[in-house]
Amino acid sequence: MRVQTLWNLQKLRGKYGRGQFGKIAQKLLALSFRDMGYTHIVERSTEGVDIDIAREANKKFALEVKTTDGLSVVLSADNIQGLRERAKDGYLPVIAALRLAVFENWILAGVPLNELPTGQVLIDRLRAYRMSDVEHVLGPAFEQVAERHFQGTLKGGQRYLNDQLQQTGIEVRDL
Amino acid sequence: MLHLKHLEVEGFRGFPKKSDPFEFTAPAVLLHGGNHQGKSSILNAIEWCLYGDQCVGQKSGIRERVGGWVIVNRNVPKASVKLVIDTDKGVTTINRAEVKGKGRGERTIEVELPDGSVKKGVDAEKEITRLAGLSFKDFATTVYQHQETIHAILVQTPSERSDAIDRLLGLSDYRNVLDGIKRSKIADVQKELAEQFYSFQALVEQTVKIRQDELEHKKEKAVDSGLDANQLNEHKLLEVASDVRNQIGKFASEMAITAAPISSPANWKGAQTFTAEATNEIERLWSESADVKEQSQLNSKRTKADTIKTNCEQQKQAVATAEVEVQKFEQSHGNQEMIETEIRATQSTIAAVDDEIRQVSPKAKLVQEGIALLEATAPAYGTDVCPLCGKTAPNLLNHLKKEWTEKIEWQVHDLNTRWSKLAERKVELEGLKAKHELLTVDAAEAKEQLKASVDKAAEFLGKELTDRDDPIAMLGKEIGEIDDRIIKIEDAIKDKRETLDKISKSLNRLNLLYEVLEFEERISGIQKIEDTTEYKEQNEIRDKVAALVADVEKVDSTVRECMSEQAKNKMKAAAGAIDDYFQKIVGNPAIQELSVEIEEDTRTGGNSYTFRDQNGEELNPVLSQGDLNALALSMFLGLVKAYSHPIGFIMMDDPSQSLGTTQKKRLVEVMDEVCEDRNLIVSTMDSELQEFLQSGLTKAKTIYEFSNWDPKTGPNVIKVV
């Protein structure tokens, strides 16, 4: 992630606090997947997995999104249950983790259902399950989305991003 | 089925000397004797002869054999065991030996087959494996009940007891794998690796933060200089450079000077060179301007005129001062002529007084001068020698002084006094004359210097000056005219200076923009760390470590599953027999049924065994040491019964560790039952059990009594038929 993008994200977190920032990052991530060509995207603010994305019948992913400053992210039993629920509809479970620091990018970990960890999970542990091909495209897409929507988000926060999500055809649940 | 026939040992563990053959053809062989009499060595010898290195050290899965468990007796150089076995194919003799040496020393194995052929080394080992038909692990759990099996179950903590049961069930390999994974602390290594990388990130972030603060400061300065905050970019920088270039061209044109070409920067990085070129060109244009040149010349001329005028003023003042001094002196003491006249008059008066003194006393002058002369020359000639003629005259000075005092002084006293005053006056007048001469010289020198300054003024003004001219006033007038001209030029170049200020401000903005862009590049340069080979390599390492950790976790999980499943299967197969033997040995009416529950112990990674009664109540907390001993024996015997194998005997080492009398009797009943299928070899120090075995076992028995063990000779063994 470019330093400028990191600064922008840090500014957003500074303004909205950690809790809201997690949701903002999630929405920016959803917009990035739209740029990447995923046709079906559902973004949830409160219940269930955070994001569903699908492009073709065999490319359906359910994402649990986590952001942190530390070494680990926390995966709750509910998070894992949410991923299991989506797996019933054919969505592959993915943990999307971003450490807010220089040289860090989103890690998309396609962890098999029976290996999904709970509790404090070292981000480095997720590297074993990286979806490098998707991450490779996501990196620059996220940079662009974060830059494009920085000022708007800084002013309007989640409401601005929800409008953007809807305008780009992303289904936003639990508004 | 494999049966033992007889055994001979020499130099093996408790047997330094060659033993008599031990016969094992009877259904029951009892080895009885006190502690440390060599009984267990016999059982060990059978095991070692069949399995060799497999039953030694860590790989044996028997804790007491890890480190320091010797094969060769300490007092001899070699251990050898000869075991004769009987199988379906006939009698086979196994000879295994080990010679002391570095490490485990030299080892040999030899098998003599029923057909008389002999196999050695690896072939011999293969032959034994084929004959035994049972792995060492299975042998250790279903043929040979070690003391440790019962001991561990009796005295360890619950988790260690579960570990002991795992080993009893032959699961020690799994345990060892899990222990190895745990000790590797691979997840900790991964965390440490991540922490180290995060420390590096923190350092980079700190650097970025410092540069970011500096950048913000530069931006603020740029905005203060009149630049728009949204225009701090390369485009604006190039625009400002172009503007500066145009301004310099216009400036040159106004001054009617040909401007030197200045190349516009191609990008923001060319701004510094451009600034240097522009600054040089501005300085050149300025210095070549006619107004500026004249201004410079006028300034020099004014400085020179000012210096000459000041000199004239100072010298004129010096002349005036000197003349006043002379005037004051003459007013007080008269002029040169007057002083000289008075000196001459005083001299005449002194001569007249001298004449008067001679008239009053002709000797007076002579004596007076003689005294003065003698006093002056006394240090060199003494006071008895005449300084004039050199003749000796004793007491000459005293004589003259006496002459003066007594005969002359009173006559010339008044004249002498007058003479002295006149002499003083004459000295004073001569001093005044010298002072007057000095003042006159000073005044003359001041006039000379004034003349030199006036000459310089004349040269500066370009005209001859006479006494009628006032050079100072003339210089003042000239300076005034220069000042008027300078003021006029200043007005003329004021517009040009303003143009220059404008260009300077533009150049300053250009520099500020350059600094902002340079700092932005420095910060974004940090980003390039990501593109370095080293960074990519460390990322790959982190990915590989993550993959390794995931693989190890899968291995760990799989081993746990296998261990749990195998334990459950073994227990399930032997459950009926274990329950049956346990009931028979313990005879506790409260426990009518024994069942075992196997779960994973998340702390140790092994299995956790919970024994329950017919009501599902947990038995672990209520089982006595004897009950636990019975439980261990029941499990061993249960496994023996559950698993059919080609070994036709079982070996039990000190089975009655915590059993009561009744339980021992019951154990013997169970052993008698086992003896139906397999021969029984029991080693015990327990005389009560020995008695029960002798009387309770219904099969033929061979008994060996062990006693009087000696380090050099070994035990005294007596065969009791």
PDB file of N, CA, C and O in Angstrom, chain A residues 1-4 6-7 10-11 69-72 99-105 107 112 115 122-130 132 143, chain B residues 187 190-191 193-195 197-198 200-201 204-205 208 212 215 523-524 526-527 529-530 535 538-540 542-543 546-547 549-550 553-554:
ATOM      1  N   MET A   1       0.841  -1.189   0.000  1.00  0.00           N
ATOM      2  CA  MET A   1       0.000   0.000   0.000  1.00  0.00           C
ATOM      3  C   MET A   1       0.880   1.244   0.000  1.00  0.00           C
ATOM      4  O   MET A   1       1.859   1.292   0.744  1.00  0.00           O
ATOM      5  N   ARG A   2       0.505   2.215  -0.867  1.00  0.00           N
ATOM      6  CA  ARG A   2       1.312   3.428  -0.925  1.00  0.00           C
ATOM      7  C   ARG A   2       1.189   4.207   0.389  1.00  0.00           C
ATOM      8  O   ARG A   2       0.168   4.129   1.075  1.00  0.00           O
ATOM      9  N   VAL A   3       2.256   4.968   0.664  1.00  0.00           N
ATOM     10  CA  VAL A   3       2.279   5.724   1.920  1.00  0.00           C
ATOM     11  C   VAL A   3       1.120   6.715   1.977  1.00  0.00           C
ATOM     12  O   VAL A   3       0.465   6.873   3.015  1.00  0.00           O
ATOM     13  N   GLN A   4       0.830   7.323   0.827  1.00  0.00           N
ATOM     14  CA  GLN A   4      -0.256   8.305   0.800  1.00  0.00           C
ATOM     15  C   GLN A   4      -1.591   7.640   1.150  1.00  0.00           C
ATOM     16  O   GLN A   4      -2.403   8.205   1.899  1.00  0.00           O
ATOM     17  N   LEU A   6      -1.974   5.004   2.949  1.00  0.00           N
ATOM     18  CA  LEU A   6      -1.923   4.702   4.385  1.00  0.00           C
ATOM     19  C   LEU A   6      -2.274   5.940   5.201  1.00  0.00           C
ATOM     20  O   LEU A   6      -3.084   5.867   6.138  1.00  0.00           O
ATOM     21  N   TRP A   7      -1.708   7.069   4.813  1.00  0.00           N
ATOM     22  CA  TRP A   7      -2.008   8.311   5.545  1.00  0.00           C
ATOM     23  C   TRP A   7      -3.500   8.631   5.483  1.00  0.00           C
ATOM     24  O   TRP A   7      -4.107   9.027   6.476  1.00  0.00           O
ATOM     25  N   GLN A  10      -5.327   6.403   7.721  1.00  0.00           N
ATOM     26  CA  GLN A  10      -5.088   6.784   9.122  1.00  0.00           C
ATOM     27  C   GLN A  10      -5.881   8.039   9.494  1.00  0.00           C
ATOM     28  O   GLN A  10      -6.375   8.160  10.612  1.00  0.00           O
ATOM     29  N   LYS A  11      -6.015   8.943   8.522  1.00  0.00           N
ATOM     30  CA  LYS A  11      -6.814  10.141   8.785  1.00  0.00           C
ATOM     31  C   LYS A  11      -8.277   9.757   9.018  1.00  0.00           C
ATOM     32  O   LYS A  11      -8.943  10.296   9.911  1.00  0.00           O
ATOM     33  N   ASP A  69      -4.050  -2.745  14.011  1.00  0.00           N
ATOM     34  CA  ASP A  69      -2.707  -2.154  14.071  1.00  0.00           C
ATOM     35  C   ASP A  69      -1.704  -3.182  14.562  1.00  0.00           C
ATOM     36  O   ASP A  69      -0.511  -2.997  14.459  1.00  0.00           O
ATOM     37  N   GLY A  70      -2.248  -4.256  15.163  1.00  0.00           N
ATOM     38  CA  GLY A  70      -1.370  -5.195  15.877  1.00  0.00           C
ATOM     39  C   GLY A  70      -0.947  -6.388  15.049  1.00  0.00           C
ATOM     40  O   GLY A  70      -1.023  -6.399  13.821  1.00  0.00           O
ATOM     41  N   LEU A  71      -0.487  -7.397  15.781  1.00  0.00           N
ATOM     42  CA  LEU A  71       0.017  -8.613  15.138  1.00  0.00           C
ATOM     43  C   LEU A  71      -1.122  -9.544  14.724  1.00  0.00           C
ATOM     44  O   LEU A  71      -0.968 -10.355  13.832  1.00  0.00           O
ATOM     45  N   SER A  72      -2.263  -9.398  15.413  1.00  0.00           N
ATOM     46  CA  SER A  72      -3.328 -10.387  15.245  1.00  0.00           C
ATOM     47  C   SER A  72      -4.667  -9.736  14.948  1.00  0.00           C
ATOM     48  O   SER A  72      -4.861  -8.541  15.176  1.00  0.00           O
ATOM     49  N   ARG A  99      -3.512  -4.932   7.996  1.00  0.00           N
ATOM     50  CA  ARG A  99      -2.781  -4.277   9.087  1.00  0.00           C
ATOM     51  C   ARG A  99      -2.455  -2.871   8.614  1.00  0.00           C
ATOM     52  O   ARG A  99      -1.883  -2.682   7.536  1.00  0.00           O
ATOM     53  N   LEU A 100      -2.867  -1.889   9.425  1.00  0.00           N
ATOM     54  CA  LEU A 100      -2.698  -0.495   9.014  1.00  0.00           C
ATOM     55  C   LEU A 100      -1.266  -0.055   9.323  1.00  0.00           C
ATOM     56  O   LEU A 100      -0.977   0.513  10.372  1.00  0.00           O
ATOM     57  N   ALA A 101      -0.383  -0.352   8.373  1.00  0.00           N
ATOM     58  CA  ALA A 101       1.037  -0.007   8.545  1.00  0.00           C
ATOM     59  C   ALA A 101       1.672   0.061   7.166  1.00  0.00           C
ATOM     60  O   ALA A 101       1.094  -0.423   6.186  1.00  0.00           O
ATOM     61  N   VAL A 102       2.855   0.665   7.127  1.00  0.00           N
ATOM     62  CA  VAL A 102       3.539   0.767   5.833  1.00  0.00           C
ATOM     63  C   VAL A 102       3.860  -0.628   5.306  1.00  0.00           C
ATOM     64  O   VAL A 102       4.089  -1.549   6.079  1.00  0.00           O
ATOM     65  N   PHE A 103       3.874  -0.740   4.016  1.00  0.00           N
ATOM     66  CA  PHE A 103       4.184  -1.990   3.308  1.00  0.00           C
ATOM     67  C   PHE A 103       3.123  -3.072   3.502  1.00  0.00           C
ATOM     68  O   PHE A 103       3.362  -4.222   3.191  1.00  0.00           O
ATOM     69  N   GLU A 104       2.014  -2.735   4.067  1.00  0.00           N
ATOM     70  CA  GLU A 104       0.991  -3.760   4.264  1.00  0.00           C
ATOM     71  C   GLU A 104      -0.096  -3.626   3.203  1.00  0.00           C
ATOM     72  O   GLU A 104      -0.397  -2.524   2.754  1.00  0.00           O
ATOM     73  N   ASN A 105      -0.641  -4.757   2.821  1.00  0.00           N
ATOM     74  CA  ASN A 105      -1.761  -4.787   1.891  1.00  0.00           C
ATOM     75  C   ASN A 105      -2.787  -5.768   2.425  1.00  0.00           C
ATOM     76  O   ASN A 105      -2.525  -6.495   3.378  1.00  0.00           O
ATOM     77  N   ILE A 107      -4.621  -8.955   3.035  1.00  0.00           N
ATOM     78  CA  ILE A 107      -4.352 -10.394   2.889  1.00  0.00           C
ATOM     79  C   ILE A 107      -5.707 -11.077   2.762  1.00  0.00           C
ATOM     80  O   ILE A 107      -6.599 -10.885   3.615  1.00  0.00           O
ATOM     81  N   PRO A 112      -9.705 -23.212   4.454  1.00  0.00           N
ATOM     82  CA  PRO A 112     -10.718 -24.268   4.352  1.00  0.00           C
ATOM     83  C   PRO A 112     -11.642 -24.261   5.575  1.00  0.00           C
ATOM     84  O   PRO A 112     -11.199 -23.928   6.678  1.00  0.00           O
ATOM     85  N   GLU A 115     -10.550 -25.690   8.801  1.00  0.00           N
ATOM     86  CA  GLU A 115      -9.326 -25.144   9.410  1.00  0.00           C
ATOM     87  C   GLU A 115      -9.511 -23.707   9.893  1.00  0.00           C
ATOM     88  O   GLU A 115      -8.532 -23.054  10.293  1.00  0.00           O
ATOM     89  N   LEU A 122      -2.822 -14.728  14.547  1.00  0.00           N
ATOM     90  CA  LEU A 122      -1.680 -13.986  14.003  1.00  0.00           C
ATOM     91  C   LEU A 122      -1.912 -13.773  12.503  1.00  0.00           C
ATOM     92  O   LEU A 122      -2.211 -14.732  11.787  1.00  0.00           O
ATOM     93  N   ILE A 123      -1.791 -12.527  12.068  1.00  0.00           N
ATOM     94  CA  ILE A 123      -2.031 -12.253  10.644  1.00  0.00           C
ATOM     95  C   ILE A 123      -1.085 -13.092   9.780  1.00  0.00           C
ATOM     96  O   ILE A 123      -1.479 -13.606   8.732  1.00  0.00           O
ATOM     97  N   ASP A 124       0.146 -13.236  10.247  1.00  0.00           N
ATOM     98  CA  ASP A 124       1.108 -14.019   9.463  1.00  0.00           C
ATOM     99  C   ASP A 124       0.630 -15.465   9.268  1.00  0.00           C
ATOM    100  O   ASP A 124       0.996 -16.105   8.292  1.00  0.00           O
ATOM    101  N   ARG A 125      -0.149 -15.951  10.205  1.00  0.00           N
ATOM    102  CA  ARG A 125      -0.640 -17.321  10.087  1.00  0.00           C
ATOM    103  C   ARG A 125      -1.557 -17.441   8.871  1.00  0.00           C
ATOM    104  O   ARG A 125      -1.643 -18.497   8.244  1.00  0.00           O
ATOM    105  N   LEU A 126      -2.276 -16.339   8.559  1.00  0.00           N
ATOM    106  CA  LEU A 126      -3.213 -16.368   7.437  1.00  0.00           C
ATOM    107  C   LEU A 126      -2.482 -16.428   6.094  1.00  0.00           C
ATOM    108  O   LEU A 126      -3.071 -16.798   5.074  1.00  0.00           O
ATOM    109  N   ARG A 127      -1.208 -16.076   6.114  1.00  0.00           N
ATOM    110  CA  ARG A 127      -0.446 -16.045   4.857  1.00  0.00           C
ATOM    111  C   ARG A 127      -0.384 -17.413   4.192  1.00  0.00           C
ATOM    112  O   ARG A 127      -0.126 -17.519   2.996  1.00  0.00           O
ATOM    113  N   ALA A 128      -0.566 -18.459   4.989  1.00  0.00           N
ATOM    114  CA  ALA A 128      -0.511 -19.816   4.424  1.00  0.00           C
ATOM    115  C   ALA A 128      -1.652 -20.045   3.448  1.00  0.00           C
ATOM    116  O   ALA A 128      -1.593 -20.972   2.634  1.00  0.00           O
ATOM    117  N   TYR A 129      -2.670 -19.224   3.563  1.00  0.00           N
ATOM    118  CA  TYR A 129      -3.870 -19.463   2.738  1.00  0.00           C
ATOM    119  C   TYR A 129      -4.114 -18.313   1.757  1.00  0.00           C
ATOM    120  O   TYR A 129      -5.234 -18.099   1.308  1.00  0.00           O
ATOM    121  N   ARG A 130      -3.065 -17.561   1.475  1.00  0.00           N
ATOM    122  CA  ARG A 130      -3.244 -16.361   0.642  1.00  0.00           C
ATOM    123  C   ARG A 130      -3.769 -16.693  -0.744  1.00  0.00           C
ATOM    124  O   ARG A 130      -3.358 -17.667  -1.369  1.00  0.00           O
ATOM    125  N   SER A 132      -3.131 -15.251  -3.693  1.00  0.00           N
ATOM    126  CA  SER A 132      -2.198 -14.272  -4.251  1.00  0.00           C
ATOM    127  C   SER A 132      -2.691 -13.641  -5.544  1.00  0.00           C
ATOM    128  O   SER A 132      -2.492 -12.438  -5.771  1.00  0.00           O
ATOM    129  N   GLU A 143      -6.111   0.865  -3.808  1.00  0.00           N
ATOM    130  CA  GLU A 143      -5.413   2.163  -3.777  1.00  0.00           C
ATOM    131  C   GLU A 143      -6.255   3.226  -4.490  1.00  0.00           C
ATOM    132  O   GLU A 143      -6.464   4.327  -3.970  1.00  0.00           O
TER     133      GLU A 143
ATOM    134  N   ALA B 187       5.146 -21.948  16.104  1.00  0.00           N
ATOM    135  CA  ALA B 187       4.237 -20.785  16.067  1.00  0.00           C
ATOM    136  C   ALA B 187       4.914 -19.575  16.723  1.00  0.00           C
ATOM    137  O   ALA B 187       4.728 -18.435  16.296  1.00  0.00           O
ATOM    138  N   GLN B 190       7.236 -18.062  14.286  1.00  0.00           N
ATOM    139  CA  GLN B 190       6.490 -17.259  13.320  1.00  0.00           C
ATOM    140  C   GLN B 190       6.118 -15.902  13.930  1.00  0.00           C
ATOM    141  O   GLN B 190       6.251 -14.860  13.277  1.00  0.00           O
ATOM    142  N   LYS B 191       5.703 -15.936  15.175  1.00  0.00           N
ATOM    143  CA  LYS B 191       5.315 -14.689  15.832  1.00  0.00           C
ATOM    144  C   LYS B 191       6.523 -13.766  15.974  1.00  0.00           C
ATOM    145  O   LYS B 191       6.432 -12.553  15.742  1.00  0.00           O
ATOM    146  N   LEU B 193       9.137 -13.728  14.117  1.00  0.00           N
ATOM    147  CA  LEU B 193       9.456 -13.229  12.777  1.00  0.00           C
ATOM    148  C   LEU B 193       8.559 -12.033  12.433  1.00  0.00           C
ATOM    149  O   LEU B 193       9.020 -11.000  11.948  1.00  0.00           O
ATOM    150  N   ALA B 194       7.261 -12.203  12.728  1.00  0.00           N
ATOM    151  CA  ALA B 194       6.306 -11.123  12.453  1.00  0.00           C
ATOM    152  C   ALA B 194       6.651  -9.891  13.291  1.00  0.00           C
ATOM    153  O   ALA B 194       6.643  -8.767  12.796  1.00  0.00           O
ATOM    154  N   GLU B 195       7.005 -10.123  14.559  1.00  0.00           N
ATOM    155  CA  GLU B 195       7.325  -8.994  15.444  1.00  0.00           C
ATOM    156  C   GLU B 195       8.540  -8.234  14.936  1.00  0.00           C
ATOM    157  O   GLU B 195       8.587  -7.002  14.973  1.00  0.00           O
ATOM    158  N   PHE B 197       9.536  -8.030  11.878  1.00  0.00           N
ATOM    159  CA  PHE B 197       9.151  -7.264  10.699  1.00  0.00           C
ATOM    160  C   PHE B 197       8.349  -6.030  11.106  1.00  0.00           C
ATOM    161  O   PHE B 197       8.532  -4.943  10.567  1.00  0.00           O
ATOM    162  N   TYR B 198       7.502  -6.208  12.095  1.00  0.00           N
ATOM    163  CA  TYR B 198       6.682  -5.079  12.535  1.00  0.00           C
ATOM    164  C   TYR B 198       7.554  -3.999  13.185  1.00  0.00           C
ATOM    165  O   TYR B 198       7.271  -2.807  13.083  1.00  0.00           O
ATOM    166  N   PHE B 200      10.540  -3.316  12.232  1.00  0.00           N
ATOM    167  CA  PHE B 200      11.111  -2.622  11.076  1.00  0.00           C
ATOM    168  C   PHE B 200      10.080  -1.648  10.504  1.00  0.00           C
ATOM    169  O   PHE B 200      10.392  -0.491  10.200  1.00  0.00           O
ATOM    170  N   GLN B 201       8.839  -2.104  10.425  1.00  0.00           N
ATOM    171  CA  GLN B 201       7.770  -1.218   9.918  1.00  0.00           C
ATOM    172  C   GLN B 201       7.637   0.022  10.792  1.00  0.00           C
ATOM    173  O   GLN B 201       7.483   1.135  10.286  1.00  0.00           O
ATOM    174  N   VAL B 204      10.263   2.450   9.995  1.00  0.00           N
ATOM    175  CA  VAL B 204       9.986   3.132   8.720  1.00  0.00           C
ATOM    176  C   VAL B 204       8.886   4.176   8.933  1.00  0.00           C
ATOM    177  O   VAL B 204       8.990   5.308   8.453  1.00  0.00           O
ATOM    178  N   GLU B 205       7.873   3.783   9.677  1.00  0.00           N
ATOM    179  CA  GLU B 205       6.758   4.714   9.906  1.00  0.00           C
ATOM    180  C   GLU B 205       7.226   5.966  10.633  1.00  0.00           C
ATOM    181  O   GLU B 205       6.787   7.081  10.348  1.00  0.00           O
ATOM    182  N   VAL B 208       8.967   8.074   8.155  1.00  0.00           N
ATOM    183  CA  VAL B 208       7.972   8.696   7.276  1.00  0.00           C
ATOM    184  C   VAL B 208       7.297   9.858   8.000  1.00  0.00           C
ATOM    185  O   VAL B 208       7.077  10.921   7.430  1.00  0.00           O
ATOM    186  N   GLN B 212       7.149  13.539   6.923  1.00  0.00           N
ATOM    187  CA  GLN B 212       5.814  14.102   6.676  1.00  0.00           C
ATOM    188  C   GLN B 212       5.679  15.451   7.385  1.00  0.00           C
ATOM    189  O   GLN B 212       5.169  16.420   6.808  1.00  0.00           O
ATOM    190  N   LEU B 215       7.569  17.953   5.534  1.00  0.00           N
ATOM    191  CA  LEU B 215       6.849  18.280   4.290  1.00  0.00           C
ATOM    192  C   LEU B 215       5.730  19.277   4.579  1.00  0.00           C
ATOM    193  O   LEU B 215       5.546  20.260   3.850  1.00  0.00           O
ATOM    194  N   ILE B 523       9.677  10.749   0.506  1.00  0.00           N
ATOM    195  CA  ILE B 523       8.716   9.899   1.215  1.00  0.00           C
ATOM    196  C   ILE B 523       8.285   8.746   0.324  1.00  0.00           C
ATOM    197  O   ILE B 523       8.248   7.590   0.751  1.00  0.00           O
ATOM    198  N   SER B 524       7.970   9.080  -0.921  1.00  0.00           N
ATOM    199  CA  SER B 524       7.531   7.990  -1.797  1.00  0.00           C
ATOM    200  C   SER B 524       8.688   7.047  -2.113  1.00  0.00           C
ATOM    201  O   SER B 524       8.478   5.889  -2.460  1.00  0.00           O
ATOM    202  N   ILE B 526      10.554   5.772   0.038  1.00  0.00           N
ATOM    203  CA  ILE B 526      10.468   4.702   1.037  1.00  0.00           C
ATOM    204  C   ILE B 526       9.636   3.547   0.501  1.00  0.00           C
ATOM    205  O   ILE B 526       9.868   2.382   0.781  1.00  0.00           O
ATOM    206  N   GLN B 527       8.640   3.946  -0.313  1.00  0.00           N
ATOM    207  CA  GLN B 527       7.765   2.938  -0.911  1.00  0.00           C
ATOM    208  C   GLN B 527       8.561   1.921  -1.731  1.00  0.00           C
ATOM    209  O   GLN B 527       8.187   0.758  -1.841  1.00  0.00           O
ATOM    210  N   ILE B 529      11.135   0.450  -1.087  1.00  0.00           N
ATOM    211  CA  ILE B 529      11.649  -0.692  -0.305  1.00  0.00           C
ATOM    212  C   ILE B 529      10.893  -1.956  -0.693  1.00  0.00           C
ATOM    213  O   ILE B 529      11.452  -3.041  -0.784  1.00  0.00           O
ATOM    214  N   GLU B 530       9.583  -1.760  -0.979  1.00  0.00           N
ATOM    215  CA  GLU B 530       8.748  -2.916  -1.333  1.00  0.00           C
ATOM    216  C   GLU B 530       9.228  -3.607  -2.604  1.00  0.00           C
ATOM    217  O   GLU B 530       8.947  -4.779  -2.811  1.00  0.00           O
ATOM    218  N   TYR B 535      13.213  -7.266   0.318  1.00  0.00           N
ATOM    219  CA  TYR B 535      11.846  -7.198   0.837  1.00  0.00           C
ATOM    220  C   TYR B 535      11.017  -8.363   0.303  1.00  0.00           C
ATOM    221  O   TYR B 535      10.273  -9.020   1.040  1.00  0.00           O
ATOM    222  N   GLN B 538      12.005 -11.563   2.049  1.00  0.00           N
ATOM    223  CA  GLN B 538      11.448 -11.731   3.399  1.00  0.00           C
ATOM    224  C   GLN B 538       9.956 -12.032   3.349  1.00  0.00           C
ATOM    225  O   GLN B 538       9.443 -12.770   4.172  1.00  0.00           O
ATOM    226  N   ASN B 539       9.278 -11.475   2.350  1.00  0.00           N
ATOM    227  CA  ASN B 539       7.850 -11.785   2.189  1.00  0.00           C
ATOM    228  C   ASN B 539       7.658 -13.264   1.851  1.00  0.00           C
ATOM    229  O   ASN B 539       6.758 -13.921   2.369  1.00  0.00           O
ATOM    230  N   GLU B 540       8.547 -13.751   0.972  1.00  0.00           N
ATOM    231  CA  GLU B 540       8.466 -15.173   0.611  1.00  0.00           C
ATOM    232  C   GLU B 540       8.743 -16.050   1.831  1.00  0.00           C
ATOM    233  O   GLU B 540       8.094 -17.069   2.033  1.00  0.00           O
ATOM    234  N   ARG B 542       8.202 -15.278   4.912  1.00  0.00           N
ATOM    235  CA  ARG B 542       7.026 -15.254   5.804  1.00  0.00           C
ATOM    236  C   ARG B 542       5.931 -16.178   5.261  1.00  0.00           C
ATOM    237  O   ARG B 542       5.257 -16.871   6.030  1.00  0.00           O
ATOM    238  N   ASP B 543       5.773 -16.182   3.940  1.00  0.00           N
ATOM    239  CA  ASP B 543       4.773 -17.072   3.344  1.00  0.00           C
ATOM    240  C   ASP B 543       5.151 -18.535   3.566  1.00  0.00           C
ATOM    241  O   ASP B 543       4.303 -19.371   3.896  1.00  0.00           O
ATOM    242  N   ALA B 546       4.624 -19.468   7.110  1.00  0.00           N
ATOM    243  CA  ALA B 546       3.181 -19.629   7.344  1.00  0.00           C
ATOM    244  C   ALA B 546       2.719 -20.984   6.812  1.00  0.00           C
ATOM    245  O   ALA B 546       1.941 -21.701   7.468  1.00  0.00           O
ATOM    246  N   ALA B 547       3.221 -21.361   5.625  1.00  0.00           N
ATOM    247  CA  ALA B 547       2.828 -22.653   5.041  1.00  0.00           C
ATOM    248  C   ALA B 547       3.340 -23.792   5.918  1.00  0.00           C
ATOM    249  O   ALA B 547       2.628 -24.784   6.155  1.00  0.00           O
ATOM    250  N   VAL B 549       3.999 -23.643   9.154  1.00  0.00           N
ATOM    251  CA  VAL B 549       3.213 -23.677  10.391  1.00  0.00           C
ATOM    252  C   VAL B 549       1.871 -24.373  10.139  1.00  0.00           C
ATOM    253  O   VAL B 549       1.430 -25.224  10.922  1.00  0.00           O
ATOM    254  N   ALA B 550       1.248 -24.050   9.011  1.00  0.00           N
ATOM    255  CA  ALA B 550      -0.045 -24.671   8.686  1.00  0.00           C
ATOM    256  C   ALA B 550       0.128 -26.176   8.501  1.00  0.00           C
ATOM    257  O   ALA B 550      -0.693 -26.974   8.983  1.00  0.00           O
ATOM    258  N   GLU B 553       0.654 -27.800  11.819  1.00  0.00           N
ATOM    259  CA  GLU B 553      -0.621 -27.861  12.548  1.00  0.00           C
ATOM    260  C   GLU B 553      -1.482 -29.007  12.027  1.00  0.00           C
ATOM    261  O   GLU B 553      -2.161 -29.694  12.794  1.00  0.00           O
ATOM    262  N   LYS B 554      -1.415 -29.194  10.711  1.00  0.00           N
ATOM    263  CA  LYS B 554      -2.192 -30.310  10.148  1.00  0.00           C
ATOM    264  C   LYS B 554      -1.622 -31.654  10.614  1.00  0.00           C
ATOM    265  O   LYS B 554      -2.371 -32.566  10.957  1.00  0.00           O
TER     266      LYS B 554
END
